[in-house]
């Protein structure tokens, strides 16, 4: 059976990576998000981990990333280092045939090493807000060519008090970028960000039933 992702105008390198990952059928959130980002729309998506939301934004972002361009073309903000690494892995797996470089910027890791990494090719930056802002202030991260920003787990960002850093980063960026907001709950505060930083966003809500989740068995080990 033909890979269902072929219905989208994606590059062969991306489709090949999806084949290799065994992704053959878009999940509900992917079916809504992929065309929206490909069409350059802002989105506000209510979705949980497990719905396939990472690939939903990673697929179109990896698709438009241009290997020839040296500076960041997309920025993904995550509330924790662990999430940042998970998202980097997904971006890396989907962008691997395009050889996309995806540095991760997070606090507690030597600044100098991150600066050295950023001096090399950088296509998509994933990071936690505080450290990303640090790099912006020092002039070691160039966000002037970013086309798409993702604020992932926006409600967690708010709960953890990172939202000021997030809005400072957005204020430092060119106005012509698109923004995707992903959140498990769409609170008043999340809507406030949308009102200020988005233009005519596509609103996406994914049903919370079992059916639209990818076929994954989850195990838990209490330690
Ligand atoms: P996420 O909600 O982004 O944390 O994704 C949950 C899991 O679903 C991850 O392990 C992905 O590798 C997997 N996944 C994402 N999209 C698909 C898909 N279309 N088909 C199968 N598995 C997928």
PDB file of C-alpha atoms and ligand atoms in Angstrom:
ATOM      1  CA  UNK A   1       0.000   0.000   0.000  1.00  0.00           C
ATOM      2  CA  UNK A   2       1.271   3.463  -0.879  1.00  0.00           C
ATOM      3  CA  UNK A   3       2.433   5.607   2.008  1.00  0.00           C
ATOM      4  CA  UNK A   4      -0.474   7.949   2.840  1.00  0.00           C
ATOM      5  CA  UNK A   5       1.967  10.811   3.436  1.00  0.00           C
ATOM      6  CA  UNK A   6       2.380  10.951  -0.372  1.00  0.00           C
ATOM      7  CA  UNK A   7      -0.864  12.929  -0.539  1.00  0.00           C
ATOM      8  CA  UNK A   8       1.140  15.974   0.671  1.00  0.00           C
ATOM      9  CA  UNK A   9       3.614  17.883  -1.475  1.00  0.00           C
ATOM     10  CA  UNK A  10       6.649  16.580   0.439  1.00  0.00           C
ATOM     11  CA  UNK A  11      10.181  16.047  -0.852  1.00  0.00           C
ATOM     12  CA  UNK A  12      11.343  12.509  -1.619  1.00  0.00           C
ATOM     13  CA  UNK A  13      13.966  12.785   1.137  1.00  0.00           C
ATOM     14  CA  UNK A  14      11.224  13.402   3.687  1.00  0.00           C
ATOM     15  CA  UNK A  15       8.935  10.661   2.346  1.00  0.00           C
ATOM     16  CA  UNK A  16      11.868   8.249   2.411  1.00  0.00           C
ATOM     17  CA  UNK A  17      12.582   9.108   6.040  1.00  0.00           C
ATOM     18  CA  UNK A  18       8.919   8.542   6.938  1.00  0.00           C
ATOM     19  CA  UNK A  19       9.047   5.146   5.213  1.00  0.00           C
ATOM     20  CA  UNK A  20      12.161   4.306   7.222  1.00  0.00           C
ATOM     21  CA  UNK A  21      10.424   5.316  10.454  1.00  0.00           C
ATOM     22  CA  UNK A  22       7.417   3.186   9.546  1.00  0.00           C
ATOM     23  CA  UNK A  23       5.067   6.173   9.464  1.00  0.00           C
ATOM     24  CA  UNK A  24       2.580   5.286   6.736  1.00  0.00           C
ATOM     25  CA  UNK A  25      -0.657   6.896   7.912  1.00  0.00           C
ATOM     26  CA  UNK A  26      -0.922  10.461   9.247  1.00  0.00           C
ATOM     27  CA  UNK A  27      -2.473  10.720  12.695  1.00  0.00           C
ATOM     28  CA  UNK A  28      -5.415  13.097  13.117  1.00  0.00           C
ATOM     29  CA  UNK A  29      -3.248  15.990  14.280  1.00  0.00           C
ATOM     30  CA  UNK A  30      -0.766  15.389  11.469  1.00  0.00           C
ATOM     31  CA  UNK A  31      -3.567  15.487   8.893  1.00  0.00           C
ATOM     32  CA  UNK A  32      -4.580  18.906  10.240  1.00  0.00           C
ATOM     33  CA  UNK A  33      -1.178  20.442  10.964  1.00  0.00           C
ATOM     34  CA  UNK A  34       0.952  19.351   7.986  1.00  0.00           C
ATOM     35  CA  UNK A  35      -1.072  21.160   5.262  1.00  0.00           C
ATOM     36  CA  UNK A  36      -1.496  24.233   7.490  1.00  0.00           C
ATOM     37  CA  UNK A  37       2.233  24.673   8.067  1.00  0.00           C
ATOM     38  CA  UNK A  38       2.997  23.884   4.417  1.00  0.00           C
ATOM     39  CA  UNK A  39       0.571  26.683   3.514  1.00  0.00           C
ATOM     40  CA  UNK A  40       2.379  29.090   5.836  1.00  0.00           C
ATOM     41  CA  UNK A  41      -0.432  29.400   8.379  1.00  0.00           C
ATOM     42  CA  UNK A  42      -0.219  30.102  12.093  1.00  0.00           C
ATOM     43  CA  UNK A  43      -1.811  27.337  14.134  1.00  0.00           C
ATOM     44  CA  UNK A  44      -3.107  26.844  17.634  1.00  0.00           C
ATOM     45  CA  UNK A  45      -3.423  23.153  18.374  1.00  0.00           C
ATOM     46  CA  UNK A  46      -4.845  21.468  21.429  1.00  0.00           C
ATOM     47  CA  UNK A  47      -3.059  18.164  21.566  1.00  0.00           C
ATOM     48  CA  UNK A  48      -1.364  15.823  23.946  1.00  0.00           C
ATOM     49  CA  UNK A  49       1.846  13.877  23.798  1.00  0.00           C
ATOM     50  CA  UNK A  50       1.150  10.558  22.095  1.00  0.00           C
ATOM     51  CA  UNK A  51      -0.968  12.070  19.325  1.00  0.00           C
ATOM     52  CA  UNK A  52       1.988  12.327  16.951  1.00  0.00           C
ATOM     53  CA  UNK A  53       2.173  16.094  17.374  1.00  0.00           C
ATOM     54  CA  UNK A  54       5.969  16.257  17.178  1.00  0.00           C
ATOM     55  CA  UNK A  55       6.040  14.783  13.687  1.00  0.00           C
ATOM     56  CA  UNK A  56       3.057  16.988  12.807  1.00  0.00           C
ATOM     57  CA  UNK A  57       5.278  20.069  12.954  1.00  0.00           C
ATOM     58  CA  UNK A  58       8.597  18.309  12.287  1.00  0.00           C
ATOM     59  CA  UNK A  59       7.531  16.981   8.858  1.00  0.00           C
ATOM     60  CA  UNK A  60       6.638  20.344   7.234  1.00  0.00           C
ATOM     61  CA  UNK A  61       9.532  22.145   8.959  1.00  0.00           C
ATOM     62  CA  UNK A  62      12.082  19.604   7.721  1.00  0.00           C
ATOM     63  CA  UNK A  63      10.447  19.809   4.306  1.00  0.00           C
ATOM     64  CA  UNK A  64      10.947  23.549   3.859  1.00  0.00           C
ATOM     65  CA  UNK A  65      14.393  23.677   5.485  1.00  0.00           C
ATOM     66  CA  UNK A  66      17.019  24.522   2.900  1.00  0.00           C
ATOM     67  CA  UNK A  67      20.358  22.783   3.471  1.00  0.00           C
ATOM     68  CA  UNK A  68      22.258  25.567   1.685  1.00  0.00           C
ATOM     69  CA  UNK A  69      21.138  28.179   4.176  1.00  0.00           C
ATOM     70  CA  UNK A  70      23.487  28.377   7.148  1.00  0.00           C
ATOM     71  CA  UNK A  71      21.359  30.113   9.756  1.00  0.00           C
ATOM     72  CA  UNK A  72      18.305  28.836  11.628  1.00  0.00           C
ATOM     73  CA  UNK A  73      15.123  28.559   9.555  1.00  0.00           C
ATOM     74  CA  UNK A  74      12.907  27.247  12.331  1.00  0.00           C
ATOM     75  CA  UNK A  75      12.895  27.523  16.113  1.00  0.00           C
ATOM     76  CA  UNK A  76      11.190  25.037  18.439  1.00  0.00           C
ATOM     77  CA  UNK A  77      10.840  26.041  22.096  1.00  0.00           C
ATOM     78  CA  UNK A  78      10.400  23.313  24.704  1.00  0.00           C
ATOM     79  CA  UNK A  79       9.873  23.646  28.472  1.00  0.00           C
ATOM     80  CA  UNK A  80      12.434  20.991  29.470  1.00  0.00           C
ATOM     81  CA  UNK A  81      15.746  19.617  28.296  1.00  0.00           C
ATOM     82  CA  UNK A  82      14.272  16.104  28.025  1.00  0.00           C
ATOM     83  CA  UNK A  83      11.497  17.260  25.716  1.00  0.00           C
ATOM     84  CA  UNK A  84      14.008  19.286  23.715  1.00  0.00           C
ATOM     85  CA  UNK A  85      16.079  16.157  23.084  1.00  0.00           C
ATOM     86  CA  UNK A  86      13.034  14.058  22.166  1.00  0.00           C
ATOM     87  CA  UNK A  87      11.953  16.665  19.638  1.00  0.00           C
ATOM     88  CA  UNK A  88      15.480  16.993  18.276  1.00  0.00           C
ATOM     89  CA  UNK A  89      15.571  13.200  17.732  1.00  0.00           C
ATOM     90  CA  UNK A  90      12.326  13.351  15.758  1.00  0.00           C
ATOM     91  CA  UNK A  91      13.489  16.319  13.651  1.00  0.00           C
ATOM     92  CA  UNK A  92      16.793  14.585  13.053  1.00  0.00           C
ATOM     93  CA  UNK A  93      15.106  11.311  12.021  1.00  0.00           C
ATOM     94  CA  UNK A  94      12.715  13.057   9.635  1.00  0.00           C
ATOM     95  CA  UNK A  95      15.422  15.344   8.225  1.00  0.00           C
ATOM     96  CA  UNK A  96      18.195  12.761   8.069  1.00  0.00           C
ATOM     97  CA  UNK A  97      18.292  12.302   4.286  1.00  0.00           C
ATOM     98  CA  UNK A  98      18.518  16.090   3.941  1.00  0.00           C
ATOM     99  CA  UNK A  99      21.352  16.007   6.498  1.00  0.00           C
ATOM    100  CA  UNK A 100      19.672  18.724   8.536  1.00  0.00           C
ATOM    101  CA  UNK A 101      21.563  20.090  11.518  1.00  0.00           C
ATOM    102  CA  UNK A 102      19.459  20.436  14.659  1.00  0.00           C
ATOM    103  CA  UNK A 103      21.383  21.905  17.609  1.00  0.00           C
ATOM    104  CA  UNK A 104      19.774  21.765  21.061  1.00  0.00           C
ATOM    105  CA  UNK A 105      20.238  24.749  23.378  1.00  0.00           C
ATOM    106  CA  UNK A 106      19.497  24.284  27.070  1.00  0.00           C
ATOM    107  CA  UNK A 107      20.666  25.675  30.372  1.00  0.00           C
ATOM    108  CA  UNK A 108      23.300  23.964  32.483  1.00  0.00           C
ATOM    109  CA  UNK A 109      25.435  23.057  29.456  1.00  0.00           C
ATOM    110  CA  UNK A 110      28.591  25.087  28.710  1.00  0.00           C
ATOM    111  CA  UNK A 111      27.719  28.155  26.669  1.00  0.00           C
ATOM    112  CA  UNK A 112      31.011  28.031  24.768  1.00  0.00           C
ATOM    113  CA  UNK A 113      30.324  24.552  23.379  1.00  0.00           C
ATOM    114  CA  UNK A 114      26.892  25.631  22.183  1.00  0.00           C
ATOM    115  CA  UNK A 115      28.416  28.718  20.570  1.00  0.00           C
ATOM    116  CA  UNK A 116      30.885  26.513  18.670  1.00  0.00           C
ATOM    117  CA  UNK A 117      28.007  24.304  17.456  1.00  0.00           C
ATOM    118  CA  UNK A 118      26.032  27.363  16.354  1.00  0.00           C
ATOM    119  CA  UNK A 119      28.990  28.579  14.302  1.00  0.00           C
ATOM    120  CA  UNK A 120      28.588  25.488  12.121  1.00  0.00           C
ATOM    121  CA  UNK A 121      25.614  24.866   9.867  1.00  0.00           C
ATOM    122  CA  UNK A 122      22.340  25.317  11.761  1.00  0.00           C
ATOM    123  CA  UNK A 123      19.003  24.564  10.120  1.00  0.00           C
ATOM    124  CA  UNK A 124      16.526  24.036  12.963  1.00  0.00           C
ATOM    125  CA  UNK A 125      17.144  25.124  16.562  1.00  0.00           C
ATOM    126  CA  UNK A 126      15.455  23.382  19.469  1.00  0.00           C
ATOM    127  CA  UNK A 127      15.844  24.884  22.915  1.00  0.00           C
ATOM    128  CA  UNK A 128      14.562  25.890  26.291  1.00  0.00           C
ATOM    129  CA  UNK A 129      13.524  29.562  26.448  1.00  0.00           C
ATOM    130  CA  UNK A 130      16.085  30.870  28.968  1.00  0.00           C
ATOM    131  CA  UNK A 131      19.101  29.572  27.099  1.00  0.00           C
ATOM    132  CA  UNK A 132      17.751  30.535  23.683  1.00  0.00           C
ATOM    133  CA  UNK A 133      17.220  34.078  24.978  1.00  0.00           C
ATOM    134  CA  UNK A 134      20.766  34.120  26.400  1.00  0.00           C
ATOM    135  CA  UNK A 135      22.158  33.286  22.968  1.00  0.00           C
ATOM    136  CA  UNK A 136      19.976  35.943  21.331  1.00  0.00           C
ATOM    137  CA  UNK A 137      21.234  38.606  23.746  1.00  0.00           C
ATOM    138  CA  UNK A 138      24.864  37.631  23.204  1.00  0.00           C
ATOM    139  CA  UNK A 139      24.387  37.686  19.451  1.00  0.00           C
ATOM    140  CA  UNK A 140      25.424  34.044  19.129  1.00  0.00           C
ATOM    141  CA  UNK A 141      22.083  32.899  17.706  1.00  0.00           C
ATOM    142  CA  UNK A 142      20.803  34.548  14.535  1.00  0.00           C
ATOM    143  CA  UNK A 143      17.015  34.296  14.318  1.00  0.00           C
ATOM    144  CA  UNK A 144      16.617  36.767  11.450  1.00  0.00           C
ATOM    145  CA  UNK A 145      15.973  33.978   8.892  1.00  0.00           C
ATOM    146  CA  UNK A 146      13.505  31.967  10.991  1.00  0.00           C
ATOM    147  CA  UNK A 147      10.310  31.255   9.053  1.00  0.00           C
ATOM    148  CA  UNK A 148       8.486  29.153  11.596  1.00  0.00           C
ATOM    149  CA  UNK A 149       8.443  29.155  15.405  1.00  0.00           C
ATOM    150  CA  UNK A 150       6.866  26.381  17.456  1.00  0.00           C
ATOM    151  CA  UNK A 151       5.941  26.897  21.075  1.00  0.00           C
ATOM    152  CA  UNK A 152       5.434  23.358  22.289  1.00  0.00           C
ATOM    153  CA  UNK A 153       3.654  22.509  25.559  1.00  0.00           C
ATOM    154  CA  UNK A 154       2.597  26.151  25.912  1.00  0.00           C
ATOM    155  CA  UNK A 155       0.604  25.457  29.081  1.00  0.00           C
ATOM    156  CA  UNK A 156       3.663  23.894  30.719  1.00  0.00           C
ATOM    157  CA  UNK A 157       5.751  26.909  29.668  1.00  0.00           C
ATOM    158  CA  UNK A 158       3.251  29.086  31.516  1.00  0.00           C
ATOM    159  CA  UNK A 159       3.174  26.831  34.586  1.00  0.00           C
ATOM    160  CA  UNK A 160       6.959  26.807  34.768  1.00  0.00           C
ATOM    161  CA  UNK A 161       7.201  30.598  34.480  1.00  0.00           C
ATOM    162  CA  UNK A 162       9.005  30.608  31.110  1.00  0.00           C
ATOM    163  CA  UNK A 163       6.474  32.606  29.219  1.00  0.00           C
ATOM    164  CA  UNK A 164       8.239  35.972  29.674  1.00  0.00           C
ATOM    165  CA  UNK A 165      11.360  34.545  28.063  1.00  0.00           C
ATOM    166  CA  UNK A 166       9.243  33.118  25.253  1.00  0.00           C
ATOM    167  CA  UNK A 167       7.604  36.454  24.495  1.00  0.00           C
ATOM    168  CA  UNK A 168      10.965  38.254  24.678  1.00  0.00           C
ATOM    169  CA  UNK A 169      12.315  35.851  22.067  1.00  0.00           C
ATOM    170  CA  UNK A 170       9.268  36.463  19.848  1.00  0.00           C
ATOM    171  CA  UNK A 171       9.703  40.217  20.259  1.00  0.00           C
ATOM    172  CA  UNK A 172      13.301  39.936  19.024  1.00  0.00           C
ATOM    173  CA  UNK A 173      12.277  38.107  15.864  1.00  0.00           C
ATOM    174  CA  UNK A 174      11.198  39.321  12.454  1.00  0.00           C
ATOM    175  CA  UNK A 175       7.449  39.928  12.245  1.00  0.00           C
ATOM    176  CA  UNK A 176       7.148  37.886   9.064  1.00  0.00           C
ATOM    177  CA  UNK A 177       7.485  34.528  10.808  1.00  0.00           C
ATOM    178  CA  UNK A 178       4.688  32.058  11.387  1.00  0.00           C
ATOM    179  CA  UNK A 179       3.888  30.680  14.811  1.00  0.00           C
ATOM    180  CA  UNK A 180       2.537  27.314  15.889  1.00  0.00           C
ATOM    181  CA  UNK A 181       1.220  27.008  19.433  1.00  0.00           C
ATOM    182  CA  UNK A 182       0.794  23.488  20.833  1.00  0.00           C
ATOM    183  CA  UNK A 183      -0.785  22.951  24.210  1.00  0.00           C
ATOM    184  CA  UNK A 184      -2.589  20.200  26.108  1.00  0.00           C
ATOM    185  CA  UNK A 185      -5.043  22.807  27.349  1.00  0.00           C
ATOM    186  CA  UNK A 186      -5.939  26.104  25.705  1.00  0.00           C
ATOM    187  CA  UNK A 187      -6.166  28.410  28.691  1.00  0.00           C
ATOM    188  CA  UNK A 188      -6.857  32.126  28.759  1.00  0.00           C
ATOM    189  CA  UNK A 189      -3.094  32.749  29.002  1.00  0.00           C
ATOM    190  CA  UNK A 190      -2.384  30.603  25.944  1.00  0.00           C
ATOM    191  CA  UNK A 191      -5.064  32.551  24.044  1.00  0.00           C
ATOM    192  CA  UNK A 192      -3.395  35.811  25.134  1.00  0.00           C
ATOM    193  CA  UNK A 193      -0.196  34.736  23.365  1.00  0.00           C
ATOM    194  CA  UNK A 194      -2.199  33.772  20.314  1.00  0.00           C
ATOM    195  CA  UNK A 195      -3.935  37.170  20.193  1.00  0.00           C
ATOM    196  CA  UNK A 196      -0.683  39.080  20.407  1.00  0.00           C
ATOM    197  CA  UNK A 197       1.588  36.943  18.234  1.00  0.00           C
ATOM    198  CA  UNK A 198      -0.589  35.119  15.711  1.00  0.00           C
ATOM    199  CA  UNK A 199      -2.495  36.185  12.647  1.00  0.00           C
ATOM    200  CA  UNK A 200      -5.700  34.355  11.721  1.00  0.00           C
ATOM    201  CA  UNK A 201      -4.523  31.033  13.195  1.00  0.00           C
ATOM    202  CA  UNK A 202      -5.977  27.678  12.167  1.00  0.00           C
ATOM    203  CA  UNK A 203      -7.519  26.182  15.305  1.00  0.00           C
ATOM    204  CA  UNK A 204      -6.992  22.468  15.694  1.00  0.00           C
ATOM    205  CA  UNK A 205      -8.436  20.206  18.372  1.00  0.00           C
ATOM    206  CA  UNK A 206      -7.773  16.519  18.415  1.00  0.00           C
ATOM    207  CA  UNK A 207     -10.287  14.130  19.914  1.00  0.00           C
ATOM    208  CA  UNK A 208      -9.013  12.502  23.061  1.00  0.00           C
ATOM    209  CA  UNK A 209     -10.160   9.000  22.117  1.00  0.00           C
ATOM    210  CA  UNK A 210      -7.885   6.030  21.693  1.00  0.00           C
ATOM    211  CA  UNK A 211      -8.521   5.616  17.978  1.00  0.00           C
ATOM    212  CA  UNK A 212      -6.506   8.499  16.699  1.00  0.00           C
ATOM    213  CA  UNK A 213      -3.369   7.607  18.613  1.00  0.00           C
ATOM    214  CA  UNK A 214      -0.619   5.782  16.780  1.00  0.00           C
ATOM    215  CA  UNK A 215      -0.391   2.114  17.625  1.00  0.00           C
ATOM    216  CA  UNK A 216       1.901   2.333  20.644  1.00  0.00           C
ATOM    217  CA  UNK A 217       2.033   0.226  23.758  1.00  0.00           C
ATOM    218  CA  UNK A 218       3.169   2.205  26.769  1.00  0.00           C
ATOM    219  CA  UNK A 219       4.856   0.606  29.755  1.00  0.00           C
ATOM    220  CA  UNK A 220       5.489   2.155  33.131  1.00  0.00           C
ATOM    221  CA  UNK A 221       8.081   1.179  35.650  1.00  0.00           C
ATOM    222  CA  UNK A 222       7.704   2.595  39.155  1.00  0.00           C
ATOM    223  CA  UNK A 223      11.096   3.276  40.690  1.00  0.00           C
TER     224      UNK A 223
HETATM  225  P1  LIG B   1       4.329  12.408  19.999  1.00  0.00           P
HETATM  226  O1  LIG B   1       2.875  12.647  20.265  1.00  0.00           O
HETATM  227  O2  LIG B   1       4.890  13.394  19.055  1.00  0.00           O
HETATM  228  O3  LIG B   1       5.113  12.276  21.274  1.00  0.00           O
HETATM  229  O4  LIG B   1       4.449  11.002  19.231  1.00  0.00           O
HETATM  230  C1  LIG B   1       4.140   9.787  19.835  1.00  0.00           C
HETATM  231  C2  LIG B   1       4.787   8.616  19.118  1.00  0.00           C
HETATM  232  O5  LIG B   1       4.128   8.347  17.892  1.00  0.00           O
HETATM  233  C3  LIG B   1       6.253   8.786  18.784  1.00  0.00           C
HETATM  234  O6  LIG B   1       6.938   7.663  19.268  1.00  0.00           O
HETATM  235  C4  LIG B   1       6.306   8.812  17.272  1.00  0.00           C
HETATM  236  O7  LIG B   1       7.468   8.180  16.806  1.00  0.00           O
HETATM  237  C5  LIG B   1       5.075   8.041  16.875  1.00  0.00           C
HETATM  238  N1  LIG B   1       4.440   8.497  15.612  1.00  0.00           N
HETATM  239  C6  LIG B   1       4.251   9.772  15.226  1.00  0.00           C
HETATM  240  N2  LIG B   1       3.603   9.819  14.053  1.00  0.00           N
HETATM  241  C7  LIG B   1       3.373   8.546  13.669  1.00  0.00           C
HETATM  242  C8  LIG B   1       2.715   7.947  12.534  1.00  0.00           C
HETATM  243  N3  LIG B   1       2.167   8.687  11.581  1.00  0.00           N
HETATM  244  N4  LIG B   1       2.664   6.595  12.489  1.00  0.00           N
HETATM  245  C9  LIG B   1       3.204   5.853  13.474  1.00  0.00           C
HETATM  246  N5  LIG B   1       3.829   6.355  14.576  1.00  0.00           N
HETATM  247  C10 LIG B   1       3.903   7.681  14.676  1.00  0.00           C
END
